[in-house]
Short mmCIF file of C-alpha atoms in Angstrom, two decimals:
data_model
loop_
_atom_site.label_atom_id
_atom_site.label_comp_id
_atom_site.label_asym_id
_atom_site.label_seq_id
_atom_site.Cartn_x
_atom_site.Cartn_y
_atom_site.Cartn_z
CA UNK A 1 96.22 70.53 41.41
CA UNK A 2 93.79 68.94 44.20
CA UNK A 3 90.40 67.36 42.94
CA UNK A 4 87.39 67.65 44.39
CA UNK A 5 83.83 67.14 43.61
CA UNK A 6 81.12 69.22 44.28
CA UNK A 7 79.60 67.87 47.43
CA UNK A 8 83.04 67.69 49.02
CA UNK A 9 83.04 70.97 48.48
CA UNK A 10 79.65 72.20 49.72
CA UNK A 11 81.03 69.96 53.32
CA UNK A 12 84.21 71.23 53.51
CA UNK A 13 81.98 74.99 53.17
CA UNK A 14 79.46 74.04 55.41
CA UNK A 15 82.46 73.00 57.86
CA UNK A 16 84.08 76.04 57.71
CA UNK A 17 81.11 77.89 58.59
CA UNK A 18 80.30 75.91 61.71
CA UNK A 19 77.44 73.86 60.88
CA UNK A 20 77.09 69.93 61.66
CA UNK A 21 78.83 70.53 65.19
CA UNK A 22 76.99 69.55 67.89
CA UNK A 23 74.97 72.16 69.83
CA UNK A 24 75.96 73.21 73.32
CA UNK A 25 73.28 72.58 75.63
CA UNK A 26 73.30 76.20 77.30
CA UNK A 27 75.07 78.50 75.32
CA UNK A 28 77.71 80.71 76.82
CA UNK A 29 79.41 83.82 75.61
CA UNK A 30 82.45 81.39 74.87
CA UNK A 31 79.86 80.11 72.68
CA UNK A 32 78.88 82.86 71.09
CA UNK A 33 82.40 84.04 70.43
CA UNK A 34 83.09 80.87 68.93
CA UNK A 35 80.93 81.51 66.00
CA UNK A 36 82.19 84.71 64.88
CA UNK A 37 85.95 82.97 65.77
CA UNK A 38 84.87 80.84 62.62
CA UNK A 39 82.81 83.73 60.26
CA UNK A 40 85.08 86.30 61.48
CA UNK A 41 82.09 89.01 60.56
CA UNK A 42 78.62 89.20 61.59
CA UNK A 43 76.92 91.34 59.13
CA UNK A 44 74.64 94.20 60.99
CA UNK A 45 71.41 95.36 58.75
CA UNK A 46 68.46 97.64 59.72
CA UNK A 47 65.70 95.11 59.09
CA UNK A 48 64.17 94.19 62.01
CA UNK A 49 60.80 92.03 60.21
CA UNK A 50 62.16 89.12 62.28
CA UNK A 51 64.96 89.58 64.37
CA UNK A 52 68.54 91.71 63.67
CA UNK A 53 70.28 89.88 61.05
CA UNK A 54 73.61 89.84 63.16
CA UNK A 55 72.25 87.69 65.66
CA UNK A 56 70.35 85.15 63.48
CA UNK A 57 73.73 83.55 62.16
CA UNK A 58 74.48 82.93 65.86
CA UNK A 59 71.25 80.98 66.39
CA UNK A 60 71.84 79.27 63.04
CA UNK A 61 74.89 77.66 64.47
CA UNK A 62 74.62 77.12 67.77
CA UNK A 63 70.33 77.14 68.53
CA UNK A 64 68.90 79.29 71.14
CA UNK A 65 70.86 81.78 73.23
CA UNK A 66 70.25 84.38 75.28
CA UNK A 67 71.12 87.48 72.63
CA UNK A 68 71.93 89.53 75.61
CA UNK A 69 75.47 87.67 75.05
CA UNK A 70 76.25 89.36 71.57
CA UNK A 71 75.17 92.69 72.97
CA UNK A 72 77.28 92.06 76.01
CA UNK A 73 80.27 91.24 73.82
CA UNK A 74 79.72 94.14 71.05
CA UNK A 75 78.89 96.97 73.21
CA UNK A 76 79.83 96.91 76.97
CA UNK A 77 83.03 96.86 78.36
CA UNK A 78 84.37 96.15 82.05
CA UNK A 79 86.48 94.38 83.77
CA UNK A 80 85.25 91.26 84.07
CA UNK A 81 84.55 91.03 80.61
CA UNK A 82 86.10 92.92 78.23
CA UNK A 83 84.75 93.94 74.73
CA UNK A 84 84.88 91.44 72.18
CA UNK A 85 83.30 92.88 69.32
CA UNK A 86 83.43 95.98 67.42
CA UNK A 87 81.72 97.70 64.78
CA UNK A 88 83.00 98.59 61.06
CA UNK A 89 82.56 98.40 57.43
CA UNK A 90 83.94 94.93 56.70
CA UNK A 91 81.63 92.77 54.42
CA UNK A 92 78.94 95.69 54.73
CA UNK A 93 78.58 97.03 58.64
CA UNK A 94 79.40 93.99 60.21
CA UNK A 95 80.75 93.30 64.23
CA UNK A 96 84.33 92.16 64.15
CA UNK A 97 86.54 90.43 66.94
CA UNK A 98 88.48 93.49 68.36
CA UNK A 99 91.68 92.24 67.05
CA UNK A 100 90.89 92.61 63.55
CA UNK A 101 90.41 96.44 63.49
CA UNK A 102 93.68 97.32 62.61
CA UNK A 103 93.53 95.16 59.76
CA UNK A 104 90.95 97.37 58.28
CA UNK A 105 92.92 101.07 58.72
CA UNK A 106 93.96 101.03 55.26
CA UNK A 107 90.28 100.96 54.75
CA UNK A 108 89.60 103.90 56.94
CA UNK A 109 92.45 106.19 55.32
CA UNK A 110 90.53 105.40 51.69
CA UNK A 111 87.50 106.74 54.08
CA UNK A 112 88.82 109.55 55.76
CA UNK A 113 86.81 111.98 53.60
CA UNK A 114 83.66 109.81 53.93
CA UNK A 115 82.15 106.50 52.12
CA UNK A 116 80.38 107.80 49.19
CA UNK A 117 81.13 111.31 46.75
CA UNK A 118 78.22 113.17 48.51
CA UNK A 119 79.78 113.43 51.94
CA UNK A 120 82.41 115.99 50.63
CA UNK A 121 79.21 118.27 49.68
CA UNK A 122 77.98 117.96 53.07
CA UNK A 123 81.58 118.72 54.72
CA UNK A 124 82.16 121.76 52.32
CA UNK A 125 78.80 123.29 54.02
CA UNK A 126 79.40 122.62 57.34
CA UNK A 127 83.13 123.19 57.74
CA UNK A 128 83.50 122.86 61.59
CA UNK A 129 81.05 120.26 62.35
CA UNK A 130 83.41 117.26 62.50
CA UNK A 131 85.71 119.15 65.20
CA UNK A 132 82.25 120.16 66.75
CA UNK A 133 81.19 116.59 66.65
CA UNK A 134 84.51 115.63 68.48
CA UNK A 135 84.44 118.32 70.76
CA UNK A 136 81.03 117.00 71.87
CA UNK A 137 82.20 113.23 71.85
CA UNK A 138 85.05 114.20 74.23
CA UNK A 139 82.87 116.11 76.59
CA UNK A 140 79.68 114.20 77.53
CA UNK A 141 80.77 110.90 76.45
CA UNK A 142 79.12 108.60 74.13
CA UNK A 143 75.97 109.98 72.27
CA UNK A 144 73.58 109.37 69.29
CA UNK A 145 73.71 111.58 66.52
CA UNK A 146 70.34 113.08 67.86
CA UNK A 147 72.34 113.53 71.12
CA UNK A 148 75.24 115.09 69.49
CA UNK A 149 72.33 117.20 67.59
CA UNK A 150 71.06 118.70 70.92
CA UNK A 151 74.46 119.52 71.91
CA UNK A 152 75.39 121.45 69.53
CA UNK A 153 72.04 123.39 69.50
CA UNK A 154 72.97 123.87 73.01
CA UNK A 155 76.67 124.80 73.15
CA UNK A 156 76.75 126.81 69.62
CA UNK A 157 72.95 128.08 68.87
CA UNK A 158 73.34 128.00 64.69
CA UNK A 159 73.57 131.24 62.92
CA UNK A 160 70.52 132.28 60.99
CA UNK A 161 70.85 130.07 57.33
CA UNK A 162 73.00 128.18 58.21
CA UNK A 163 72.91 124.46 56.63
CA UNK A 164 73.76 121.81 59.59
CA UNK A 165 71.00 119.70 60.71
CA UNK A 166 70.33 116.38 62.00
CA UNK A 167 70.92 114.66 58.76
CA UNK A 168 74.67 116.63 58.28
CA UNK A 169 75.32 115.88 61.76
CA UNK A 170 74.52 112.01 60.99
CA UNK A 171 76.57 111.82 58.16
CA UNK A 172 79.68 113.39 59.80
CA UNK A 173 79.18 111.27 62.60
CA UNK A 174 78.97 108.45 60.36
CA UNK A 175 82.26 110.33 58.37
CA UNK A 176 84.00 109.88 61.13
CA UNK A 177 83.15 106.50 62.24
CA UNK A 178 84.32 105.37 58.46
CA UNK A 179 87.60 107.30 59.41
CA UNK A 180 88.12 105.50 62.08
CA UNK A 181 87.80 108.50 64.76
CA UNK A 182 84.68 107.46 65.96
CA UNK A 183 83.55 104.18 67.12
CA UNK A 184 80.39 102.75 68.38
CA UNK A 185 80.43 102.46 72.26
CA UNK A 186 76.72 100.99 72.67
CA UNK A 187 73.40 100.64 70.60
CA UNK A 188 70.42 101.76 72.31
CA UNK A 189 67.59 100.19 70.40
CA UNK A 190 69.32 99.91 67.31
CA UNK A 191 70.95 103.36 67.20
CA UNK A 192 74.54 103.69 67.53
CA UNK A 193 76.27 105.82 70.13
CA UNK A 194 79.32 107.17 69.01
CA UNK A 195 82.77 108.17 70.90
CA UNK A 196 86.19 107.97 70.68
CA UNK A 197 88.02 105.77 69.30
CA UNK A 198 90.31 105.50 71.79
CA UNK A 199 87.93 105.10 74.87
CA UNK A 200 86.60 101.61 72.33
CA UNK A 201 89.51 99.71 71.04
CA UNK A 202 92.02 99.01 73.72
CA UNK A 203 95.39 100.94 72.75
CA UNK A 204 97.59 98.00 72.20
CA UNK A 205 94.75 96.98 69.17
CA UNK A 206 94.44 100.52 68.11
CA UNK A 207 98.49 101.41 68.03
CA UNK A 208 99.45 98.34 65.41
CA UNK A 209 100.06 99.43 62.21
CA UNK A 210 99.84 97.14 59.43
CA UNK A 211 100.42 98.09 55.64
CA UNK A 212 98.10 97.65 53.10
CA UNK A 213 99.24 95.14 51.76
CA UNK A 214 99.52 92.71 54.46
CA UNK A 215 96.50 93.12 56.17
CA UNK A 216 94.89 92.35 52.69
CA UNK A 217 96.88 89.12 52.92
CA UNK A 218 95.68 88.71 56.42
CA UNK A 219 91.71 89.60 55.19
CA UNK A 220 92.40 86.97 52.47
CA UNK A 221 93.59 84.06 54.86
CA UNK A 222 90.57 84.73 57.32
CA UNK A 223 88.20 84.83 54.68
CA UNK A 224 89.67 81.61 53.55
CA UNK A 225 89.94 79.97 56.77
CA UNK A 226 85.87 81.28 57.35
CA UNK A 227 84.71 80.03 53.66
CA UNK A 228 86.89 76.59 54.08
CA UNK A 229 87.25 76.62 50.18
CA UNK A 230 86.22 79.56 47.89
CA UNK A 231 87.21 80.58 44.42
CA UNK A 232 89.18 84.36 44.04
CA UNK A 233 85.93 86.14 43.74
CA UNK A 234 84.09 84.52 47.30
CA UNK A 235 87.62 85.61 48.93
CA UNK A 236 87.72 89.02 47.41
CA UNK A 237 83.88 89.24 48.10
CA UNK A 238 83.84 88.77 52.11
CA UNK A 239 85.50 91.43 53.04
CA UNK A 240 84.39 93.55 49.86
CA UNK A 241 88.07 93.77 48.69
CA UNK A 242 89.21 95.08 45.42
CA UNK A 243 90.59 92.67 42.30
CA UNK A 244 93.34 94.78 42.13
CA UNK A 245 93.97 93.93 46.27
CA UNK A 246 92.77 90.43 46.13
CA UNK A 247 94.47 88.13 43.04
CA UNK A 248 98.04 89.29 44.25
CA UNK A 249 97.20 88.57 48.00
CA UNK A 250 96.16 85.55 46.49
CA UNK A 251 99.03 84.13 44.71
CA UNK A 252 101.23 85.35 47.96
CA UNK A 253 99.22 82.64 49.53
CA UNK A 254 99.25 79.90 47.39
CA UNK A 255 103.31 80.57 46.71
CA UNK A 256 103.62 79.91 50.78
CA UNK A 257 101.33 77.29 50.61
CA UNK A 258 98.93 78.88 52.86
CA UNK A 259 96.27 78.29 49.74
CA UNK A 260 95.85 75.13 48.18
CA UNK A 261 94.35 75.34 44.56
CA UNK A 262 91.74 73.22 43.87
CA UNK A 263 89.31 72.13 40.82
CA UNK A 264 86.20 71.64 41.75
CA UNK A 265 83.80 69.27 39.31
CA UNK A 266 81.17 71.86 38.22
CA UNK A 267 82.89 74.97 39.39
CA UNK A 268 83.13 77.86 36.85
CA UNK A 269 86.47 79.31 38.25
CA UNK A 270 89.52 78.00 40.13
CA UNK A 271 89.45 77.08 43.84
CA UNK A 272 91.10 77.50 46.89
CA UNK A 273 91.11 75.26 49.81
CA UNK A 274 92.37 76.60 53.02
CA UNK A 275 95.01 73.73 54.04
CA UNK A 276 93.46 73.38 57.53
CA UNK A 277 89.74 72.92 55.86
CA UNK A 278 88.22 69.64 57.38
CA UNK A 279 85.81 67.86 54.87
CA UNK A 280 83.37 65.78 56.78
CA UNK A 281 81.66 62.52 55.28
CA UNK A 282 78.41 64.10 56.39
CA UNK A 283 76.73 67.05 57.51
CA UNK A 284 73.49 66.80 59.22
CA UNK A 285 71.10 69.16 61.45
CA UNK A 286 68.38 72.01 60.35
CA UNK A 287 68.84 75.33 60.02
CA UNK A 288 67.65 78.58 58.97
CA UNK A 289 69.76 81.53 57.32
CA UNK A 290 69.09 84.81 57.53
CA UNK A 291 69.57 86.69 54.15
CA UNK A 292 72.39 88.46 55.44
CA UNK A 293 74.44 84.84 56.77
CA UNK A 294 77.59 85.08 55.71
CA UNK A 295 77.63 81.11 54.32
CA UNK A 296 75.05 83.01 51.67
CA UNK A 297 75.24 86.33 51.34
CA UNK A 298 77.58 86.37 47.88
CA UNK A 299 74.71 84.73 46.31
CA UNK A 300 76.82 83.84 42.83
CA UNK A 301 78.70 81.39 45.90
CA UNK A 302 74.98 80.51 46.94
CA UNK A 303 74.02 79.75 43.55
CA UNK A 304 77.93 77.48 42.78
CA UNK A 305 77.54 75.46 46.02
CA UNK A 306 73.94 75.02 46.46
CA UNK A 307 72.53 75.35 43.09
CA UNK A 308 70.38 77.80 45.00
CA UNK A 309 69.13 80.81 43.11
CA UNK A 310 68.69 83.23 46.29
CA UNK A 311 67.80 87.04 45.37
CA UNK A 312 66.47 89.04 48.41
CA UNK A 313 63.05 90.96 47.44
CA UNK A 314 62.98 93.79 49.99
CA UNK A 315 63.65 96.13 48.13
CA UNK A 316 61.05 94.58 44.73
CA UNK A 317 57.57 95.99 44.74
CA UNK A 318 54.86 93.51 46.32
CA UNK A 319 53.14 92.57 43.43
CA UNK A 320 56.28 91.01 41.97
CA UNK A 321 57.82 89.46 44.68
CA UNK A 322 58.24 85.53 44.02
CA UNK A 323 58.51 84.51 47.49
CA UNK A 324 58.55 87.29 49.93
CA UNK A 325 59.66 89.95 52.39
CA UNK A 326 62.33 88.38 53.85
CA UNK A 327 62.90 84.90 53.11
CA UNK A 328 64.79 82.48 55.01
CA UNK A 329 66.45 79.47 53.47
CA UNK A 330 66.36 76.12 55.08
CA UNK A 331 69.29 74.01 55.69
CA UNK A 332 68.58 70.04 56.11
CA UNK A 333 71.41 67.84 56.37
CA UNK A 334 74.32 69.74 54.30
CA UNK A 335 71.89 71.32 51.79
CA UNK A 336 69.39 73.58 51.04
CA UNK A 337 65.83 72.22 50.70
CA UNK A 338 63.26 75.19 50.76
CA UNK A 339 62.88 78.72 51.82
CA UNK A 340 60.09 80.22 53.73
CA UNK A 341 58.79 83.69 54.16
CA UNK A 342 59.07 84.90 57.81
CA UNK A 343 57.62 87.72 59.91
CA UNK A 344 57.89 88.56 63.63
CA UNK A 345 54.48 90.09 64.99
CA UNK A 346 55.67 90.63 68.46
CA UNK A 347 52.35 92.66 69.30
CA UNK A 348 50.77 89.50 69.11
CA UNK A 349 53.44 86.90 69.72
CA UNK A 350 53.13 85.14 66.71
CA UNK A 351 55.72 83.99 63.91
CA UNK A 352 53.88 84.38 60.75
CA UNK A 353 55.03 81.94 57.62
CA UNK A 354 53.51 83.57 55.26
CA UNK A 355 54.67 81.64 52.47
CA UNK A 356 56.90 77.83 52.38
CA UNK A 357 58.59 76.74 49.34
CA UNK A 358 60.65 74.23 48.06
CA UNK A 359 63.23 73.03 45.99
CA UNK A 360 62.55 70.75 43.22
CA UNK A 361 62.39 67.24 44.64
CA UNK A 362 61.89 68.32 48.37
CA UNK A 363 58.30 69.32 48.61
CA UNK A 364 58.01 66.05 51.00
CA UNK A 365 56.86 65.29 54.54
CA UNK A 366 60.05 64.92 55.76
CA UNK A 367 61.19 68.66 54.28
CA UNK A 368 57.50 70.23 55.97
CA UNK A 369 58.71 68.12 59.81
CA UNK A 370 62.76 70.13 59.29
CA UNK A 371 61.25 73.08 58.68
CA UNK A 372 58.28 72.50 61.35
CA UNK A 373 60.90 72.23 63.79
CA UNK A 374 62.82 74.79 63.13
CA UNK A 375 59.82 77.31 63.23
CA UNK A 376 58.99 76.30 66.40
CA UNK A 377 62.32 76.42 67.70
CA UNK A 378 62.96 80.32 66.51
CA UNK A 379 59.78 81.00 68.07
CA UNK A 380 60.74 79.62 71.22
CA UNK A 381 63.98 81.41 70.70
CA UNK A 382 61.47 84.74 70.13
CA UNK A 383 59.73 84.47 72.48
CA UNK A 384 56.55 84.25 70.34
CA UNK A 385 53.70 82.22 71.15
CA UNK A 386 52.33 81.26 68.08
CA UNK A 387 53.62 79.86 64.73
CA UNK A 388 51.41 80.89 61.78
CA UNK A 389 51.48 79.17 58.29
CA UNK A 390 50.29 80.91 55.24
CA UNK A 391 49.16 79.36 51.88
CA UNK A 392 51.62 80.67 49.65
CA UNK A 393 54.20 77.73 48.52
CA UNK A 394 54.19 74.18 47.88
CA UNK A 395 55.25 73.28 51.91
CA UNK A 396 52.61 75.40 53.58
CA UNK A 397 49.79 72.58 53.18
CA UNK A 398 52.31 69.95 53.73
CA UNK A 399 52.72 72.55 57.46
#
């Protein structure tokens, strides 16, 4: 079995992810396509306090870029350049290169009846609505749930009592997406638009047929190949697999040779390093993460390579928050050095910090100038004006 220690690790990680390349000067879509090439997922989350978590990791990685790029590539399709992206419940809702979807129909047969117990409740009550919804769909084209909504209002005025509503007709819309009959054509804003399928994915991507089993195996090599080294849990974990999926997928791999075990010094489990994972002698550049990045969002792999405790506090009531809203960690040179609390108050083009903290060890000039920098820079990037500090944190009066 391979050695390594725990710093070759956190490289060989960091590698794998993209970071400690050298920025292109004007980013491209090439570019931006490049990025998810390597994390194979961008995850997609409601929270807009600073910017859509699916395009931060793209800024992370390659600095500022016009984000009209991902949208172009996620949700417009022509022939000059055809869709790259599409929507679906990998690591959580996450855009996917187009190629992958099949790999995730096994996933949409487990799905077919919805993603959680509730939806069969909803179905039982409202019997028709999914053809309904598909009639719709294949009439006018691609449409919001609200669109769908008025449609159906329209087309087939609801008997007296009867259950549907905007909610039911959300949820079968978002049935069917997890089913794999509906896709997301466009977002307006941040609302999906849902149609076929088939007018979506081209048909040579939406006609292979892969069994379970091997597109787990596939799932497991790309989330190898996007971690660089990972232990069965971080590979299981990006693509929110199942044990039961993952630890035979697994030894498949490492039988072919397409996973290399590895003991990491410090590591609490067994590793495996993809056998094309380049370990650099140094990684250097500043960066911040977005909760949702997918080099930290399985935050026990956070906590293993970074000795980084990282908890997001969204969700945690004000008053016991430790260090915000939505906090961003900050990458300097191949670790992580602080975290700062961010807000985007585009009504007054400002970036608001409302709260800078660091690791033990770091609270130093040099950690306050990274992060300095980087502020400014995903202002810039914003389009905000101003860059406020707050006084929460041991870096906000070193800001």
């Amino acid at each position: 079995m391979q050695r390594m220690n725990a710093a070759q690790a956190r490289r060989t990680a960091l590698a794998a992810q993209g970071f400690g390349k050298r920025r292109p000067a004007n980013p491209k879509r090439r570019a931006v396509l490049d990025v998810v090439a390597r994390t194979r997922l961008l995850q997609i989350d409601s929270v807009s306090a600073v910017v859509r978590a699916h395009y931060a990791p793209v800024f992370s990685r390659i600095g500022p870029y016009d984000r009209g790029l991902l949208d172009g590539a996620a949700w417009s399709d022509s022939a000059k350049a055809r869709r790259g992206l599409v929507e679906y419940w990998a690591h959580e809702a996450a855009l996917i290169p187009v190629a992958d979807w099949p790999l995730m129909r096994w996933r949409m047969r487990e799905y077919r009846h919805g993603r959680w117990s509730g939806m069969r409740a909803i179905v039982e009550r409202n019997p028709t609505l999914g053809k309904d919804i598909l009639d719709v769909v294949t009439e006018v084209g691609a449409a919001s749930a609200g669109e769908i909504e008025r449609h159906l209002e329209l087309d087939k005025p609801r008997p007296k009592g009867t259950w549907w509503n905007l909610s039911d007709t959300k949820m079968i819309c978002e049935q069917l997406f997890a089913a794999g009959e509906l896709s997301t054509a466009r977002r307006v804003g941040f609302t999906r638009h849902y149609d076929l399928t088939e007018r979506v994915v081209p048909a040579d991507v939406r006609d292979r047929e892969i069994a379970e089993d091997d597109a787990v195996r596939e799932l497991i090599r790309r989330s190898s190949r996007a971690l660089g080294i990972g232990t069965e849990a971080d590979l299981r974990d990006y693509y929110r697999l199942a044990r039961r999926q993952s630890a035979p997928a697994i030894a498949d791999l490492v039988d072919a040779g397409e996973l290399l075990p590895v003991d990491v010094d410090g590591w609490d489990a067994p590793a495996y390093l993809h056998p094309e994972a380049a370990t650099p002698r140094r990684i250097t550049g500043t960066a911040l993460l977005c909760p949702f990045d997918p080099l930290i969002f399985f935050r026990p792999r956070t906590q293993r390579i970074f000795d980084f405790h990282y908890r997001i506090e969204i969700y945690t009531p004000e008053p016991k928050r430790v260090h915000g809203y939505y906090v961003f960690p900050l990458l300097v040179d191949g670790k992580l050095v602080g975290r700062v609390d961010l807000r985007a108050e585009r009504a007054t083009g400002r970036l608001l910090a409302p709260g800078a903290f660091a690791e033990p060890g770091y609270a130093t000039a040099e950690t306050a100038q990274a992060l300095r920098g980087a502020l400014r820079e995903m202002a810039d990037w914003l389009e905000l004006d101003e860059v406020v500090i707050g006084e929460r944190g041991d870096l906000a009066p070193l800001l």
